[in-house]
N, CA and C atoms as an extended XYZ file, in Angstrom:
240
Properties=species:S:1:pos:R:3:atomname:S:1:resname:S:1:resid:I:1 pbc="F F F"
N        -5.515       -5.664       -5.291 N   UNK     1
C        -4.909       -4.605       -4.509 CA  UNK     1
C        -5.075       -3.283       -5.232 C   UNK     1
N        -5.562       -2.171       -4.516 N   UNK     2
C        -5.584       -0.930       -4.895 CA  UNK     2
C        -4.665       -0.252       -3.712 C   UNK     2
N        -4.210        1.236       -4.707 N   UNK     3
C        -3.582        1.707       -3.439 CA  UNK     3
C        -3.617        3.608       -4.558 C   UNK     3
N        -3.844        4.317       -3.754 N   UNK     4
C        -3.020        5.862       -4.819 CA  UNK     4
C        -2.225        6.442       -3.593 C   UNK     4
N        -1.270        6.879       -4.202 N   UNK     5
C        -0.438        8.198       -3.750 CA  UNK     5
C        -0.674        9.800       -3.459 C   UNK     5
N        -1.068       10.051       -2.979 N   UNK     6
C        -0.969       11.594       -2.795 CA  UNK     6
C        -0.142       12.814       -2.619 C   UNK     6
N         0.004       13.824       -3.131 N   UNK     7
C         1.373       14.600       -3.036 CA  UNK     7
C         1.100       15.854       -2.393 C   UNK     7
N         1.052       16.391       -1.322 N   UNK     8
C         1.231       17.859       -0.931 CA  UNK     8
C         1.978       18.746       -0.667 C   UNK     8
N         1.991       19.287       -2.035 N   UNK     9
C         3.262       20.293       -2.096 CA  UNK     9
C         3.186       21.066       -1.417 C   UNK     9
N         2.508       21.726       -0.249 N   UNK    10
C         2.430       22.887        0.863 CA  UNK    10
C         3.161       22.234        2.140 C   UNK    10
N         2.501       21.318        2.175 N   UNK    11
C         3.308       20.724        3.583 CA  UNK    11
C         4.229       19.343        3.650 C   UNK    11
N         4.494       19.405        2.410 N   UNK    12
C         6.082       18.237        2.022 CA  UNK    12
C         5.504       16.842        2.037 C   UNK    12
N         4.135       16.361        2.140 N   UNK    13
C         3.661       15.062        2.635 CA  UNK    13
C         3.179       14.522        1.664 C   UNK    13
N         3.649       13.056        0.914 N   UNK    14
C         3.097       12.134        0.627 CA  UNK    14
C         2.651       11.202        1.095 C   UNK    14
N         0.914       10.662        1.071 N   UNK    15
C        -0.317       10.443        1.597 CA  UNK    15
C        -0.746        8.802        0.889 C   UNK    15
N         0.059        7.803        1.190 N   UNK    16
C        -0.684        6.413        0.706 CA  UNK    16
C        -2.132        5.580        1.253 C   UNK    16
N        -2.896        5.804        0.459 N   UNK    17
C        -4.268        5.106        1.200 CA  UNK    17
C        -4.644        4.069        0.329 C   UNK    17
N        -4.211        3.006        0.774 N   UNK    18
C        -4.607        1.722        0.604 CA  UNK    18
C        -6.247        1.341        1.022 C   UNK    18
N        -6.835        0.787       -0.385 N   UNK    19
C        -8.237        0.267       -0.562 CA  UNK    19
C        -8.227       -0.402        0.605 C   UNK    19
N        -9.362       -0.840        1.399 N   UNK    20
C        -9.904       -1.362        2.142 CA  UNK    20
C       -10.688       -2.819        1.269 C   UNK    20
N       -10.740       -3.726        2.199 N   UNK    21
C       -12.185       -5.137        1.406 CA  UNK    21
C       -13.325       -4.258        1.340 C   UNK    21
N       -13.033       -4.961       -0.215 N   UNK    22
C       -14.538       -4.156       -1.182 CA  UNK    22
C       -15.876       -5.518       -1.222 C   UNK    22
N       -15.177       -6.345       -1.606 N   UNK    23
C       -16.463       -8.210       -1.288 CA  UNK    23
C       -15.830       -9.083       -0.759 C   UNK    23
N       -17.187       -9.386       -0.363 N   UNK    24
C       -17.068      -10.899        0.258 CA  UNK    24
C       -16.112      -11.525       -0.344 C   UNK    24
N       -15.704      -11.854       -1.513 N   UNK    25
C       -14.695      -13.037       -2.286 CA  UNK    25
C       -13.048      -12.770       -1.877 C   UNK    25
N       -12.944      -11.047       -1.243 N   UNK    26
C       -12.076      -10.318       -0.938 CA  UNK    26
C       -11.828      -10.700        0.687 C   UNK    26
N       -12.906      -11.140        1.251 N   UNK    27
C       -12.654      -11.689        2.830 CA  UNK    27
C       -11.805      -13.091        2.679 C   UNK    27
N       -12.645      -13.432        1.803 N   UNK    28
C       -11.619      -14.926        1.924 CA  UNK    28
C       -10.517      -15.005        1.361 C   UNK    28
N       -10.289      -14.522        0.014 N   UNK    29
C        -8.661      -14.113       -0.130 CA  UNK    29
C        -7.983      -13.749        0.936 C   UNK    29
N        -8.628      -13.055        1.885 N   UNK    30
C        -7.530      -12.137        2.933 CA  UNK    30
C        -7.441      -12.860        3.898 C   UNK    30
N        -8.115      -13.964        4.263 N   UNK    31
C        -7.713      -15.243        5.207 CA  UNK    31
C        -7.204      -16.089        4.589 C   UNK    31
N        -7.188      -16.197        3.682 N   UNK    32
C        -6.175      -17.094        2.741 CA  UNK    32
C        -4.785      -16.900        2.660 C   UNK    32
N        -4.902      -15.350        2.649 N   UNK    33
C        -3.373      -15.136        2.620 CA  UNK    33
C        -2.820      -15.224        3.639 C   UNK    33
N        -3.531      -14.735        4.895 N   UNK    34
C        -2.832      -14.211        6.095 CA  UNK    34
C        -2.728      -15.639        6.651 C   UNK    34
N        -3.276      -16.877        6.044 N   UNK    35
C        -2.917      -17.986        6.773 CA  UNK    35
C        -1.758      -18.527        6.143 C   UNK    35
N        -1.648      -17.638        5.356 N   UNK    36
C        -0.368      -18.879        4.527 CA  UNK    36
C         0.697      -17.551        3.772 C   UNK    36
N         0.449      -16.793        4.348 N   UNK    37
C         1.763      -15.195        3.967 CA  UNK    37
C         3.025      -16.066        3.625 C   UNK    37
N         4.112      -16.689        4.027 N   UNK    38
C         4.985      -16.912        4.083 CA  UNK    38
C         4.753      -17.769        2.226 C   UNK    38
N         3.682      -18.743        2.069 N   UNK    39
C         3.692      -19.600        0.901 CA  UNK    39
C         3.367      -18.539       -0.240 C   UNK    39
N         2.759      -17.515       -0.038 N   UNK    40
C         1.973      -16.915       -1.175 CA  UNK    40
C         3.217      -15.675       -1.572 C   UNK    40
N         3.477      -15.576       -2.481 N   UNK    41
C         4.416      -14.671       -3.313 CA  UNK    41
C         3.833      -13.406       -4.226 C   UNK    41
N         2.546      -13.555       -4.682 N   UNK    42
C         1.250      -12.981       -5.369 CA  UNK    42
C         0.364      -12.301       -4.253 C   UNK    42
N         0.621      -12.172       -2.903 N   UNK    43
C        -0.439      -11.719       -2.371 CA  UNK    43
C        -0.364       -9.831       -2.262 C   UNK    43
N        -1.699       -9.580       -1.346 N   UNK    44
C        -2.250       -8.035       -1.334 CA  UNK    44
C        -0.932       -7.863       -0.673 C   UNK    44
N        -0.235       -8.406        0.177 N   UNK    45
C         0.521       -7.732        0.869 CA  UNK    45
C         2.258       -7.686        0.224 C   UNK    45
N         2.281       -8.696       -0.283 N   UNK    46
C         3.782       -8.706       -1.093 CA  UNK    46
C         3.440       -6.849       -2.187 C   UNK    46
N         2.308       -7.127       -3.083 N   UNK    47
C         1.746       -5.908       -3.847 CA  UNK    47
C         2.145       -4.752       -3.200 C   UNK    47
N         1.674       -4.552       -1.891 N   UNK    48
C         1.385       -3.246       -0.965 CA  UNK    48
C         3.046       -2.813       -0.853 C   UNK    48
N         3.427       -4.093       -0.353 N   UNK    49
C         5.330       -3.383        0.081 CA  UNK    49
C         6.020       -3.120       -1.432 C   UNK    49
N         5.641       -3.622       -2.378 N   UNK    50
C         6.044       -3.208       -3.687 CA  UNK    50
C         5.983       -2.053       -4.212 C   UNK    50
N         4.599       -1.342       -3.965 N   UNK    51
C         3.961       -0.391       -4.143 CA  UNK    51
C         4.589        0.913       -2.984 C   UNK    51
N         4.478        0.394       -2.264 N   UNK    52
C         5.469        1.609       -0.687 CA  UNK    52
C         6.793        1.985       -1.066 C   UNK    52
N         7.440        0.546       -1.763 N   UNK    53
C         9.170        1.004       -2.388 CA  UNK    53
C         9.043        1.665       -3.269 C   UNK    53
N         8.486        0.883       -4.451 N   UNK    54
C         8.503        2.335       -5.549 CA  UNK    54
C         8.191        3.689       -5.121 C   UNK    54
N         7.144        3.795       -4.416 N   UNK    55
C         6.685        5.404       -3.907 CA  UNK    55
C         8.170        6.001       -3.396 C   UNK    55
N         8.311        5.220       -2.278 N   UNK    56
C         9.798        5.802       -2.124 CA  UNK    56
C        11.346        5.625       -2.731 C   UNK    56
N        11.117        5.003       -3.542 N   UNK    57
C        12.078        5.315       -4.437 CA  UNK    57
C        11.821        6.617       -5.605 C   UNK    57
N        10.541        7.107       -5.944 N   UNK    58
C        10.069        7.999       -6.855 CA  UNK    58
C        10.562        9.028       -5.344 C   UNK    58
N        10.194        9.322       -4.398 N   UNK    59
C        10.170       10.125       -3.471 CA  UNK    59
C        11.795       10.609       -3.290 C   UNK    59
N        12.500        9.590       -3.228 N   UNK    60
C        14.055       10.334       -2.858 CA  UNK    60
C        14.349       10.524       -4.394 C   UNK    60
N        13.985       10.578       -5.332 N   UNK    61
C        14.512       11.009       -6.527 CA  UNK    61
C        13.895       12.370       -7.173 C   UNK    61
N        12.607       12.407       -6.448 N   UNK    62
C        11.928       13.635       -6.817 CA  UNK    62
C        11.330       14.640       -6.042 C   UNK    62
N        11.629       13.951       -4.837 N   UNK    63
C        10.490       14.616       -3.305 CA  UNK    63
C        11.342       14.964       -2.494 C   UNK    63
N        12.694       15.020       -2.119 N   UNK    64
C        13.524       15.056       -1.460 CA  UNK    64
C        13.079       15.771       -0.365 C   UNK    64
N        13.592       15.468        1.156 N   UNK    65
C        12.138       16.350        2.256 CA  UNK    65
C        11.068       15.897        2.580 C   UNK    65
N        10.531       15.395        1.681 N   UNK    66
C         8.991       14.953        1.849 CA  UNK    66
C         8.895       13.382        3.167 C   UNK    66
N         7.835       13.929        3.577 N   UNK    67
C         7.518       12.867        4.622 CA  UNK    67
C         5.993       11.735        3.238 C   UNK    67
N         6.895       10.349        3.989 N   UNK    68
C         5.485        9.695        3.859 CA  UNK    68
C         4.709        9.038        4.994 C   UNK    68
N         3.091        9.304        4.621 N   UNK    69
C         2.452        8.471        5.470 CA  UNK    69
C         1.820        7.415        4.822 C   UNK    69
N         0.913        6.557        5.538 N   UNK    70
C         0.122        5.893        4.922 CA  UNK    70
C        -1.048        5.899        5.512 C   UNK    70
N        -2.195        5.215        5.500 N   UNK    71
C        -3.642        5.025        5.650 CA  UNK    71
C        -4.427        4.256        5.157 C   UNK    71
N        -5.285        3.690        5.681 N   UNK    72
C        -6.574        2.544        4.925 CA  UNK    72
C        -7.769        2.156        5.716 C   UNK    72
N        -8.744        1.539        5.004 N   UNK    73
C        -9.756        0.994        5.848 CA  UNK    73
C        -9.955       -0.582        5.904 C   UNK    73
N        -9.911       -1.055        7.173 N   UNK    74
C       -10.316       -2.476        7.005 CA  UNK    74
C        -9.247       -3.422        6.573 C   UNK    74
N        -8.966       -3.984        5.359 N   UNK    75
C        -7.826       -4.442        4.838 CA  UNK    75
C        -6.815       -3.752        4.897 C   UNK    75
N        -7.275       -2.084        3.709 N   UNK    76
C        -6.321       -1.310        3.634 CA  UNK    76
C        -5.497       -1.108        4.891 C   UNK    76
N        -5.896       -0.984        5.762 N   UNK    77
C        -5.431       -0.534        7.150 CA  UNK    77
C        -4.140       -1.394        7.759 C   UNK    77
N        -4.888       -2.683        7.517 N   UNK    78
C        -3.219       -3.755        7.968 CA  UNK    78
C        -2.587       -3.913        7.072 C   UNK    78
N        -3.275       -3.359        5.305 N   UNK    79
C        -2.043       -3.064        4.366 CA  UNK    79
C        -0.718       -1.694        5.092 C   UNK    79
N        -1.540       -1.005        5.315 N   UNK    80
C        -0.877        0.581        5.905 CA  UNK    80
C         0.146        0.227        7.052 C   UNK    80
């Protein structure tokens, strides 16, 4: 799982864009998981909502105002 944060201090918006499948070995992980989400505790997607809280927990402690969005391609995207 990849993911960065973005911060725009002009227009109050923090910008999450979650990696998209980079290989093949990355397709089948991602049917792996999505067949069995509920068994897997380690997956891209447990990561992703981990990664969204902290952001917003850094966000109401330091961003106050700030809108978040998110974004991705492919994977990233049903990470988003």
């Amino acid at each position: 799982y990849d993911a960065t944060a973005y911060i725009c201090e002009k227009t109050k918006d923090i910008i999450i864009s979650h990696r998209g499948t980079e290989e093949i070995m990355d397709v089948l992980l991602d049917i792996k998981y999505m067949a069995n989400y509920e068994k897997n505790s380690d997956n891209q997607f447990v990561t992703a909502i981990e990664f969204v809280k902290n952001i917003i927990k850094k966000r109401d402690e330091n961003y106050k105002g700030y809108r978040i969005s998110q974004t991705g391609h492919s994977l990233g995207a049903l990470l988003a």
